[in-house]
mmCIF file of C-alpha atoms and ligand atoms in Angstrom:
data_model
loop_
_atom_site.group_PDB
_atom_site.id
_atom_site.type_symbol
_atom_site.label_atom_id
_atom_site.label_comp_id
_atom_site.label_asym_id
_atom_site.label_seq_id
_atom_site.Cartn_x
_atom_site.Cartn_y
_atom_site.Cartn_z
ATOM 1 C CA ALA C 1454 46.448 98.690 -54.408
ATOM 2 C CA ALA C 1455 42.775 98.747 -53.545
ATOM 3 C CA LYS C 1456 42.377 101.938 -55.570
ATOM 4 C CA LYS C 1457 44.053 100.473 -58.637
ATOM 5 C CA ALA C 1458 41.444 97.731 -58.722
ATOM 6 C CA GLY C 1459 39.051 100.396 -60.012
ATOM 7 C CA GLY C 1460 35.433 99.406 -59.510
ATOM 8 C CA ALA C 1461 36.219 96.830 -56.881
ATOM 9 C CA THR C 1462 37.651 99.482 -54.560
ATOM 10 C CA TYR C 1463 36.272 98.024 -51.387
ATOM 11 C CA GLN C 1464 37.625 94.523 -51.773
ATOM 12 C CA PHE C 1465 40.185 95.064 -49.040
ATOM 13 C CA PHE C 1466 37.437 95.288 -46.498
ATOM 14 C CA THR C 1467 35.825 91.956 -47.126
ATOM 15 C CA PRO C 1468 36.193 89.689 -44.106
ATOM 16 C CA GLU C 1469 37.968 87.091 -46.267
ATOM 17 C CA LEU C 1470 40.711 89.484 -47.374
ATOM 18 C CA ASN C 1471 41.057 90.885 -43.882
ATOM 19 C CA ARG C 1472 41.559 87.421 -42.548
ATOM 20 C CA ARG C 1473 44.150 86.652 -45.178
ATOM 21 C CA ALA C 1474 46.051 89.869 -44.486
ATOM 22 C CA SER C 1475 46.148 89.173 -40.771
ATOM 23 C CA ASP C 1476 47.218 85.556 -41.416
ATOM 24 C CA ARG C 1477 50.135 86.906 -43.382
ATOM 25 C CA MET C 1478 51.032 89.347 -40.649
ATOM 26 C CA TRP C 1479 50.836 86.600 -38.065
ATOM 27 C CA THR C 1480 53.026 84.367 -40.222
ATOM 28 C CA GLU C 1481 55.605 87.068 -40.824
ATOM 29 C CA ASN C 1482 55.946 87.981 -37.157
ATOM 30 C CA ASN C 1483 56.087 84.418 -35.972
ATOM 31 C CA LEU C 1484 58.386 83.172 -38.719
ATOM 32 C CA ARG C 1485 61.131 85.440 -37.388
ATOM 33 C CA ARG C 1486 60.712 83.819 -34.011
ATOM 34 C CA ALA C 1487 60.645 80.362 -35.610
ATOM 35 C CA LEU C 1488 64.015 80.948 -37.246
ATOM 36 C CA ALA C 1489 65.539 82.277 -34.051
ATOM 37 C CA ASN C 1490 64.085 79.470 -31.900
ATOM 38 C CA ASP C 1491 64.879 76.550 -34.137
ATOM 39 C CA GLU C 1492 61.251 75.688 -34.852
ATOM 40 C CA LEU C 1493 61.878 74.527 -38.428
ATOM 41 C CA GLU C 1494 62.550 70.942 -39.357
ATOM 42 C CA LEU C 1495 63.195 69.007 -42.544
ATOM 43 C CA HIS C 1496 61.182 65.984 -43.543
ATOM 44 C CA PHE C 1497 62.434 63.594 -46.185
ATOM 45 C CA GLN C 1498 60.467 61.971 -48.974
ATOM 46 C CA PRO C 1499 62.072 58.975 -50.682
ATOM 47 C CA GLN C 1500 62.783 58.895 -54.411
ATOM 48 C CA PHE C 1501 63.030 55.600 -56.279
ATOM 49 C CA SER C 1502 64.283 54.409 -59.638
ATOM 50 C CA LEU C 1503 61.280 52.965 -61.448
ATOM 51 C CA ASP C 1504 63.338 50.272 -63.073
ATOM 52 C CA GLY C 1505 64.268 48.017 -60.164
ATOM 53 C CA ARG C 1506 62.545 50.133 -57.528
ATOM 54 C CA LEU C 1507 65.751 51.145 -55.772
ATOM 55 C CA LEU C 1508 65.872 53.912 -53.192
ATOM 56 C CA ILE C 1509 68.115 56.515 -54.786
ATOM 57 C CA GLY C 1510 67.528 59.641 -52.776
ATOM 58 C CA ALA C 1511 65.160 61.951 -50.956
ATOM 59 C CA GLU C 1512 63.701 65.404 -51.247
ATOM 60 C CA ALA C 1513 64.091 67.589 -48.165
ATOM 61 C CA LEU C 1514 60.841 69.416 -47.383
ATOM 62 C CA VAL C 1515 60.647 72.076 -44.695
ATOM 63 C CA ARG C 1516 58.024 72.117 -41.931
ATOM 64 C CA TRP C 1517 57.410 74.506 -39.084
ATOM 65 C CA ARG C 1518 56.840 72.884 -35.710
ATOM 66 C CA GLN C 1519 54.863 75.254 -33.487
ATOM 67 C CA PRO C 1520 55.746 75.332 -29.778
ATOM 68 C CA ASP C 1521 52.425 73.518 -29.139
ATOM 69 C CA GLY C 1522 53.444 70.718 -31.513
ATOM 70 C CA THR C 1523 51.292 71.751 -34.497
ATOM 71 C CA LEU C 1524 53.003 71.260 -37.842
ATOM 72 C CA ILE C 1525 52.646 74.042 -40.415
ATOM 73 C CA MET C 1526 53.187 73.074 -44.050
ATOM 74 C CA PRO C 1527 55.434 75.084 -46.391
ATOM 75 C CA GLY C 1528 52.528 76.235 -48.586
ATOM 76 C CA GLN C 1529 51.442 78.376 -45.650
ATOM 77 C CA PHE C 1530 54.715 80.136 -44.966
ATOM 78 C CA ILE C 1531 57.100 79.883 -47.950
ATOM 79 C CA PRO C 1532 55.151 82.483 -50.000
ATOM 80 C CA VAL C 1533 55.212 84.886 -47.033
ATOM 81 C CA ALA C 1534 58.914 84.189 -46.517
ATOM 82 C CA GLU C 1535 59.509 84.981 -50.196
ATOM 83 C CA ASP C 1536 57.595 88.278 -50.024
ATOM 84 C CA THR C 1537 59.342 89.456 -46.878
ATOM 85 C CA GLY C 1538 62.899 88.378 -47.668
ATOM 86 C CA LEU C 1539 62.832 85.913 -44.781
ATOM 87 C CA ILE C 1540 63.360 83.218 -47.415
ATOM 88 C CA LEU C 1541 67.072 84.124 -47.431
ATOM 89 C CA PRO C 1542 67.840 83.168 -43.818
ATOM 90 C CA LEU C 1543 65.261 80.364 -44.073
ATOM 91 C CA GLY C 1544 66.841 79.016 -47.260
ATOM 92 C CA ASP C 1545 70.307 79.181 -45.692
ATOM 93 C CA TRP C 1546 69.020 77.178 -42.763
ATOM 94 C CA VAL C 1547 67.449 74.573 -45.081
ATOM 95 C CA LEU C 1548 70.658 74.187 -47.078
ATOM 96 C CA GLY C 1549 72.812 73.775 -43.974
ATOM 97 C CA GLU C 1550 70.398 71.380 -42.305
ATOM 98 C CA ALA C 1551 70.005 69.314 -45.484
ATOM 99 C CA CYS C 1552 73.806 68.972 -45.722
ATOM 100 C CA ARG C 1553 74.100 68.036 -42.052
ATOM 101 C CA ARG C 1554 71.488 65.310 -42.489
ATOM 102 C CA ALA C 1555 72.948 64.191 -45.825
ATOM 103 C CA ALA C 1556 76.333 63.635 -44.189
ATOM 104 C CA GLU C 1557 74.737 61.301 -41.667
ATOM 105 C CA LEU C 1558 72.609 59.479 -44.241
ATOM 106 C CA LEU C 1559 75.609 58.931 -46.495
ATOM 107 C CA ARG C 1560 77.177 56.782 -43.788
ATOM 108 C CA HIS C 1561 74.339 54.324 -44.386
ATOM 109 C CA ARG C 1562 73.700 54.486 -48.086
ATOM 110 C CA THR C 1563 74.660 56.403 -51.223
ATOM 111 C CA LEU C 1564 71.805 58.865 -51.652
ATOM 112 C CA LEU C 1565 71.004 62.001 -53.568
ATOM 113 C CA ILE C 1566 69.506 64.697 -51.341
ATOM 114 C CA ALA C 1567 67.342 67.245 -53.151
ATOM 115 C CA VAL C 1568 66.777 70.744 -51.770
ATOM 116 C CA ASN C 1569 64.233 73.305 -53.011
ATOM 117 C CA LEU C 1570 65.464 76.791 -53.841
ATOM 118 C CA SER C 1571 63.368 79.918 -54.289
ATOM 119 C CA ALA C 1572 63.951 82.365 -57.109
ATOM 120 C CA VAL C 1573 64.923 84.941 -54.494
ATOM 121 C CA GLN C 1574 67.842 82.751 -53.400
ATOM 122 C CA LEU C 1575 69.118 82.493 -56.963
ATOM 123 C CA ARG C 1576 68.941 86.233 -57.497
ATOM 124 C CA ARG C 1577 71.186 86.884 -54.498
ATOM 125 C CA PRO C 1578 74.835 86.760 -55.571
ATOM 126 C CA GLY C 1579 77.040 84.138 -53.947
ATOM 127 C CA LEU C 1580 74.787 81.079 -54.027
ATOM 128 C CA ALA C 1581 77.414 78.787 -55.560
ATOM 129 C CA GLU C 1582 79.938 79.808 -52.870
ATOM 130 C CA ARG C 1583 77.353 79.269 -50.165
ATOM 131 C CA VAL C 1584 76.613 75.785 -51.481
ATOM 132 C CA ALA C 1585 80.317 74.959 -51.753
ATOM 133 C CA GLY C 1586 80.796 76.134 -48.159
ATOM 134 C CA CYS C 1587 78.009 73.846 -46.885
ATOM 135 C CA LEU C 1588 79.322 70.843 -48.797
ATOM 136 C CA SER C 1589 82.820 71.219 -47.440
ATOM 137 C CA ALA C 1590 81.646 72.029 -43.907
ATOM 138 C CA PHE C 1591 79.925 68.648 -43.762
ATOM 139 C CA GLY C 1592 82.295 66.734 -46.028
ATOM 140 C CA ILE C 1593 79.688 65.840 -48.620
ATOM 141 C CA PRO C 1594 80.530 65.007 -52.237
ATOM 142 C CA PRO C 1595 78.799 67.511 -54.580
ATOM 143 C CA SER C 1596 77.283 64.587 -56.471
ATOM 144 C CA ALA C 1597 75.108 63.862 -53.406
ATOM 145 C CA LEU C 1598 73.309 67.207 -53.652
ATOM 146 C CA GLU C 1599 70.570 68.201 -56.059
ATOM 147 C CA LEU C 1600 68.989 71.654 -56.188
ATOM 148 C CA GLU C 1601 65.399 72.064 -57.377
ATOM 149 C CA VAL C 1602 64.142 75.242 -58.981
ATOM 150 C CA THR C 1603 60.866 76.014 -60.704
ATOM 151 C CA GLU C 1604 60.573 77.155 -64.298
ATOM 152 C CA SER C 1605 59.925 80.750 -63.230
ATOM 153 C CA VAL C 1606 63.573 81.027 -62.174
ATOM 154 C CA LEU C 1607 64.645 80.290 -65.737
ATOM 155 C CA MET C 1608 62.723 83.231 -67.154
ATOM 156 C CA ASP C 1609 65.251 85.485 -65.460
ATOM 157 C CA GLU C 1610 66.969 87.465 -68.197
ATOM 158 C CA SER C 1611 70.060 88.344 -66.197
ATOM 159 C CA ASP C 1612 73.265 86.376 -66.570
ATOM 160 C CA LEU C 1613 73.511 85.854 -62.827
ATOM 161 C CA VAL C 1614 71.208 82.834 -62.785
ATOM 162 C CA SER C 1615 72.772 81.081 -65.768
ATOM 163 C CA GLU C 1616 76.267 81.745 -64.393
ATOM 164 C CA THR C 1617 75.252 80.345 -61.013
ATOM 165 C CA PHE C 1618 73.859 77.272 -62.747
ATOM 166 C CA SER C 1619 77.100 76.637 -64.640
ATOM 167 C CA ARG C 1620 79.169 77.086 -61.513
ATOM 168 C CA LEU C 1621 77.032 74.667 -59.546
ATOM 169 C CA ARG C 1622 77.087 72.076 -62.307
ATOM 170 C CA GLY C 1623 80.807 72.630 -62.729
ATOM 171 C CA MET C 1624 81.215 71.721 -59.058
ATOM 172 C CA GLY C 1625 79.257 68.518 -59.654
ATOM 173 C CA VAL C 1626 76.002 69.534 -57.949
ATOM 174 C CA SER C 1627 72.966 68.452 -59.953
ATOM 175 C CA LEU C 1628 70.062 70.666 -60.908
ATOM 176 C CA ALA C 1629 66.424 69.747 -61.363
ATOM 177 C CA ILE C 1630 63.429 71.649 -62.670
ATOM 178 C CA ASP C 1631 60.576 71.244 -60.200
ATOM 179 C CA ASP C 1632 56.894 70.998 -61.183
ATOM 180 C CA PHE C 1633 57.978 70.744 -64.811
ATOM 181 C CA GLY C 1634 55.221 71.568 -67.279
ATOM 182 C CA THR C 1635 53.249 73.957 -65.100
ATOM 183 C CA GLY C 1636 55.209 77.188 -65.622
ATOM 184 C CA TYR C 1637 54.750 79.868 -68.234
ATOM 185 C CA SER C 1638 58.081 79.206 -69.801
ATOM 186 C CA SER C 1639 59.038 78.369 -73.326
ATOM 187 C CA LEU C 1640 61.247 75.367 -73.847
ATOM 188 C CA ALA C 1641 64.014 77.640 -75.106
ATOM 189 C CA TYR C 1642 65.396 77.873 -71.593
ATOM 190 C CA LEU C 1643 66.422 74.223 -71.696
ATOM 191 C CA LYS C 1644 69.116 75.225 -74.155
ATOM 192 C CA ARG C 1645 70.326 78.130 -72.080
ATOM 193 C CA PHE C 1646 70.226 76.402 -68.694
ATOM 194 C CA ARG C 1647 71.662 72.928 -68.671
ATOM 195 C CA VAL C 1648 69.903 70.853 -66.035
ATOM 196 C CA ASP C 1649 70.180 67.222 -65.038
ATOM 197 C CA LYS C 1650 66.592 66.326 -64.280
ATOM 198 C CA LEU C 1651 63.007 67.259 -65.030
ATOM 199 C CA LYS C 1652 60.558 66.616 -62.219
ATOM 200 C CA ILE C 1653 57.268 66.022 -63.997
ATOM 201 C CA ASP C 1654 54.474 67.758 -62.115
ATOM 202 C CA ARG C 1655 51.991 65.548 -60.416
ATOM 203 C CA SER C 1656 49.076 67.049 -62.359
ATOM 204 C CA PHE C 1657 50.304 64.980 -65.349
ATOM 205 C CA VAL C 1658 50.674 61.879 -63.210
ATOM 206 C CA SER C 1659 47.300 61.921 -61.479
ATOM 207 C CA GLY C 1660 45.294 61.211 -64.624
ATOM 208 C CA LEU C 1661 47.540 58.436 -65.882
ATOM 209 C CA CYS C 1662 46.016 55.195 -67.139
ATOM 210 C CA ALA C 1663 42.632 56.037 -65.703
ATOM 211 C CA GLY C 1664 41.304 56.282 -69.241
ATOM 212 C CA ASN C 1665 43.267 59.476 -69.904
ATOM 213 C CA PRO C 1666 45.530 59.020 -72.927
ATOM 214 C CA ASP C 1667 46.398 62.751 -72.993
ATOM 215 C CA SER C 1668 48.379 62.590 -69.748
ATOM 216 C CA GLY C 1669 50.261 59.600 -71.105
ATOM 217 C CA ALA C 1670 51.061 61.428 -74.320
ATOM 218 C CA ILE C 1671 52.428 64.429 -72.408
ATOM 219 C CA ILE C 1672 54.614 62.251 -70.195
ATOM 220 C CA GLU C 1673 55.918 60.365 -73.189
ATOM 221 C CA ALA C 1674 56.775 63.633 -74.930
ATOM 222 C CA ILE C 1675 58.642 64.862 -71.841
ATOM 223 C CA THR C 1676 60.603 61.643 -71.317
ATOM 224 C CA GLY C 1677 61.468 61.479 -75.022
ATOM 225 C CA MET C 1678 62.736 65.036 -75.053
ATOM 226 C CA ALA C 1679 64.641 64.521 -71.810
ATOM 227 C CA ARG C 1680 66.375 61.464 -73.191
ATOM 228 C CA SER C 1681 67.502 63.319 -76.324
ATOM 229 C CA LEU C 1682 68.860 66.142 -74.176
ATOM 230 C CA ARG C 1683 70.506 63.640 -71.788
ATOM 231 C CA MET C 1684 68.360 64.631 -68.834
ATOM 232 C CA GLN C 1685 66.672 62.341 -66.349
ATOM 233 C CA THR C 1686 62.980 62.417 -65.503
ATOM 234 C CA LEU C 1687 61.295 61.969 -62.139
ATOM 235 C CA ALA C 1688 57.520 61.763 -61.792
ATOM 236 C CA GLU C 1689 55.991 63.522 -58.782
ATOM 237 C CA GLY C 1690 52.889 62.383 -56.959
ATOM 238 C CA VAL C 1691 53.004 58.673 -57.755
ATOM 239 C CA GLU C 1692 50.113 57.399 -55.670
ATOM 240 C CA THR C 1693 49.065 54.106 -57.238
ATOM 241 C CA GLU C 1694 50.707 50.972 -58.512
ATOM 242 C CA GLU C 1695 48.931 51.522 -61.820
ATOM 243 C CA GLN C 1696 50.551 54.961 -62.214
ATOM 244 C CA TYR C 1697 53.910 53.456 -61.328
ATOM 245 C CA GLN C 1698 53.632 50.807 -64.041
ATOM 246 C CA CYS C 1699 52.430 53.334 -66.638
ATOM 247 C CA LEU C 1700 55.291 55.701 -65.849
ATOM 248 C CA ALA C 1701 57.836 52.919 -66.168
ATOM 249 C CA LYS C 1702 56.360 51.999 -69.557
ATOM 250 C CA LEU C 1703 56.378 55.621 -70.712
ATOM 251 C CA GLY C 1704 60.128 55.785 -70.121
ATOM 252 C CA CYS C 1705 60.218 57.759 -66.896
ATOM 253 C CA ASP C 1706 63.384 57.109 -64.856
ATOM 254 C CA GLN C 1707 62.335 57.821 -61.294
ATOM 255 C CA GLY C 1708 59.341 58.394 -59.075
ATOM 256 C CA GLN C 1709 58.339 60.050 -55.841
ATOM 257 C CA GLY C 1710 54.952 59.922 -54.155
ATOM 258 C CA TYR C 1711 52.757 58.438 -51.462
ATOM 259 C CA LEU C 1712 52.933 54.977 -53.062
ATOM 260 C CA LEU C 1713 56.690 54.902 -52.521
ATOM 261 C CA GLY C 1714 56.849 56.860 -49.281
ATOM 262 C CA ARG C 1715 55.428 59.955 -47.623
ATOM 263 C CA PRO C 1716 57.614 62.812 -46.449
ATOM 264 C CA MET C 1717 58.760 61.786 -42.956
ATOM 265 C CA PRO C 1718 60.765 63.165 -40.050
ATOM 266 C CA TYR C 1719 64.488 62.488 -40.198
ATOM 267 C CA ASP C 1720 64.519 59.608 -37.691
ATOM 268 C CA ASP C 1721 61.808 57.771 -39.591
ATOM 269 C CA PHE C 1722 63.634 58.313 -42.844
ATOM 270 C CA LEU C 1723 66.838 56.959 -41.337
ATOM 271 C CA ALA C 1724 64.963 53.803 -40.299
ATOM 272 C CA PHE C 1725 63.521 53.630 -43.828
ATOM 273 C CA VAL C 1726 67.042 53.893 -45.288
ATOM 274 C CA ARG C 1727 68.334 51.167 -42.995
ATOM 275 C CA ARG C 1728 65.586 48.822 -44.158
ATOM 276 C CA GLU C 1729 66.495 49.578 -47.765
ATOM 277 C CA ALA C 1730 70.219 49.269 -47.056
ATOM 278 C CA ARG C 1731 70.132 45.577 -47.922
ATOM 279 C CA ALA C 1732 69.132 46.401 -51.480
ATOM 280 C CA PRO C 1733 71.890 47.192 -54.005
ATOM 281 C CA GLU C 1734 73.207 50.764 -53.959
ATOM 282 C CA PRO C 1735 72.484 53.222 -56.754
ATOM 283 C CA ARG C 1736 75.322 54.918 -58.592
ATOM 284 C CA LEU C 1737 75.460 58.718 -58.463
ATOM 285 C CA ALA C 1738 76.225 60.684 -61.589
ATOM 286 C CA GLU C 1739 79.874 61.243 -62.491
ATOM 287 C CA THR C 1740 81.234 64.577 -61.392
ATOM 288 C CA VAL C 1741 81.188 67.082 -64.241
ATOM 289 C CA GLU C 1742 84.672 68.294 -65.239
HETATM 290 P P1 LIG E 2053 57.399 70.447 -54.202
HETATM 291 O O1 LIG E 2053 58.840 70.779 -54.186
HETATM 292 O O2 LIG E 2053 56.778 70.193 -55.519
HETATM 293 O O3 LIG E 2053 57.246 69.212 -53.230
HETATM 294 C C1 LIG E 2053 56.352 68.163 -53.414
HETATM 295 C C2 LIG E 2053 55.099 68.353 -52.604
HETATM 296 O O4 LIG E 2053 54.165 67.354 -52.974
HETATM 297 C C3 LIG E 2053 55.317 68.188 -51.102
HETATM 298 O O5 LIG E 2053 54.416 69.037 -50.440
HETATM 299 C C4 LIG E 2053 54.931 66.736 -50.890
HETATM 300 O O6 LIG E 2053 54.505 66.452 -49.577
HETATM 301 C C5 LIG E 2053 53.787 66.587 -51.854
HETATM 302 N N1 LIG E 2053 53.626 65.198 -52.293
HETATM 303 C C6 LIG E 2053 54.566 64.262 -52.385
HETATM 304 N N2 LIG E 2053 54.081 63.093 -52.860
HETATM 305 C C7 LIG E 2053 52.769 63.294 -53.074
HETATM 306 C C8 LIG E 2053 51.689 62.457 -53.557
HETATM 307 O O7 LIG E 2053 51.858 61.278 -53.883
HETATM 308 N N3 LIG E 2053 50.467 63.021 -53.667
HETATM 309 C C9 LIG E 2053 50.241 64.321 -53.314
HETATM 310 N N4 LIG E 2053 48.994 64.773 -53.447
HETATM 311 N N5 LIG E 2053 51.215 65.139 -52.858
HETATM 312 C C10 LIG E 2053 52.466 64.642 -52.733
HETATM 313 P P2 LIG E 2053 54.876 69.996 -49.242
HETATM 314 O O8 LIG E 2053 55.881 69.284 -48.381
HETATM 315 O O9 LIG E 2053 53.636 70.542 -48.620
HETATM 316 O O10 LIG E 2053 55.657 71.135 -49.975
HETATM 317 C C11 LIG E 2053 54.981 72.035 -50.820
HETATM 318 C C12 LIG E 2053 55.932 72.918 -51.567
HETATM 319 O O11 LIG E 2053 56.623 73.812 -50.680
HETATM 320 C C13 LIG E 2053 57.041 72.157 -52.277
HETATM 321 O O12 LIG E 2053 56.551 71.616 -53.471
HETATM 322 C C14 LIG E 2053 58.056 73.260 -52.479
HETATM 323 O O13 LIG E 2053 57.737 74.023 -53.612
HETATM 324 C C15 LIG E 2053 57.869 74.115 -51.247
HETATM 325 N N6 LIG E 2053 58.949 73.829 -50.296
HETATM 326 C C16 LIG E 2053 59.066 72.812 -49.419
HETATM 327 N N7 LIG E 2053 60.221 72.884 -48.728
HETATM 328 C C17 LIG E 2053 60.871 73.991 -49.207
HETATM 329 C C18 LIG E 2053 62.135 74.602 -48.898
HETATM 330 O O14 LIG E 2053 62.914 74.142 -48.070
HETATM 331 N N8 LIG E 2053 62.447 75.746 -49.606
HETATM 332 C C19 LIG E 2053 61.616 76.256 -50.554
HETATM 333 N N9 LIG E 2053 62.004 77.373 -51.193
HETATM 334 N N10 LIG E 2053 60.434 75.699 -50.860
HETATM 335 C C20 LIG E 2053 60.065 74.575 -50.198
HETATM 336 MG MG1 LIG E 2054 60.521 70.203 -54.910
HETATM 337 MG MG1 LIG E 2055 57.692 69.458 -57.103
HETATM 338 MG MG1 LIG E 2056 54.802 70.344 -56.724
#
């Protein structure tokens, strides 16, 4: 690869690239151990309806707890897991753990639990069966599970991904496009892949109201399109009350972000849910026939 770079042949030997390569090697070696030794954990970040500010669900986000207690964030190991194939056992663990936790949470409140999937997981045959197996193992209604994928997954030309999508939706599992608006995709995929929700990337949310009409215009275009296609919208990265109010005005359905709650360990989230349990319960979507 260094040769292909032509003139910049020696880039591999810069200290920066050396450090990055050895970080990756460290991550790969230790991630195997992490999986075997149960060092991964899921944190949960609450999701709210903007109209009424009801707790409606949570996104499960993976973290790696080092033996010394240090927490490693997914940005540091998910890309390595994807490159090495470790994302398959890791993703299976996340799905199972999310279902186990969802079953417990559902005893307290009706909630939608969202799980992130990598493209690699969708390209492996049998995902719908795997999901069905997890749901029945923990006795969870399919309507309580949402799967998040990024736009890059939808550029896949093969029929496998679109068939998997229809099977999952047919079961009643909902599908969301994560970081919507940041991918390279054309909107044509929205016709081919029916999804339930667009998660508007936080880059469009951060500039809201603060004298940036362009961000508002983009959000309004997304929520308008989503409504016509009978999809819901959720804004990521809601950090201020001002953003919250703007999003509600622009027709966004739901929000997630530090204003409403940070990702937190399961026990903290359970306490959070119990505090919210006095508020009215949300209704989950009807199961698709
Ligand atoms: P994501 O799915 O877009 O998740 C949202 C990320 O934004 C999370 O970062 C969350 O902590 C952060 N966030 C939430 N609210 C705010 C806010 O108000 N302001 C700001 N600045 N950030 C906010 P996190 O937990 O570090 O996860 C990063 C990414 O790692 C996720 O982005 C997702 O793509 C990936 N990831 C996490 N868990 C999994 C997993 O189990 N499987 C896979 N395949 N990917 C995962
Ligand atoms: Mg996500
Ligand atoms: Mg996201
Ligand atoms: Mg994101």
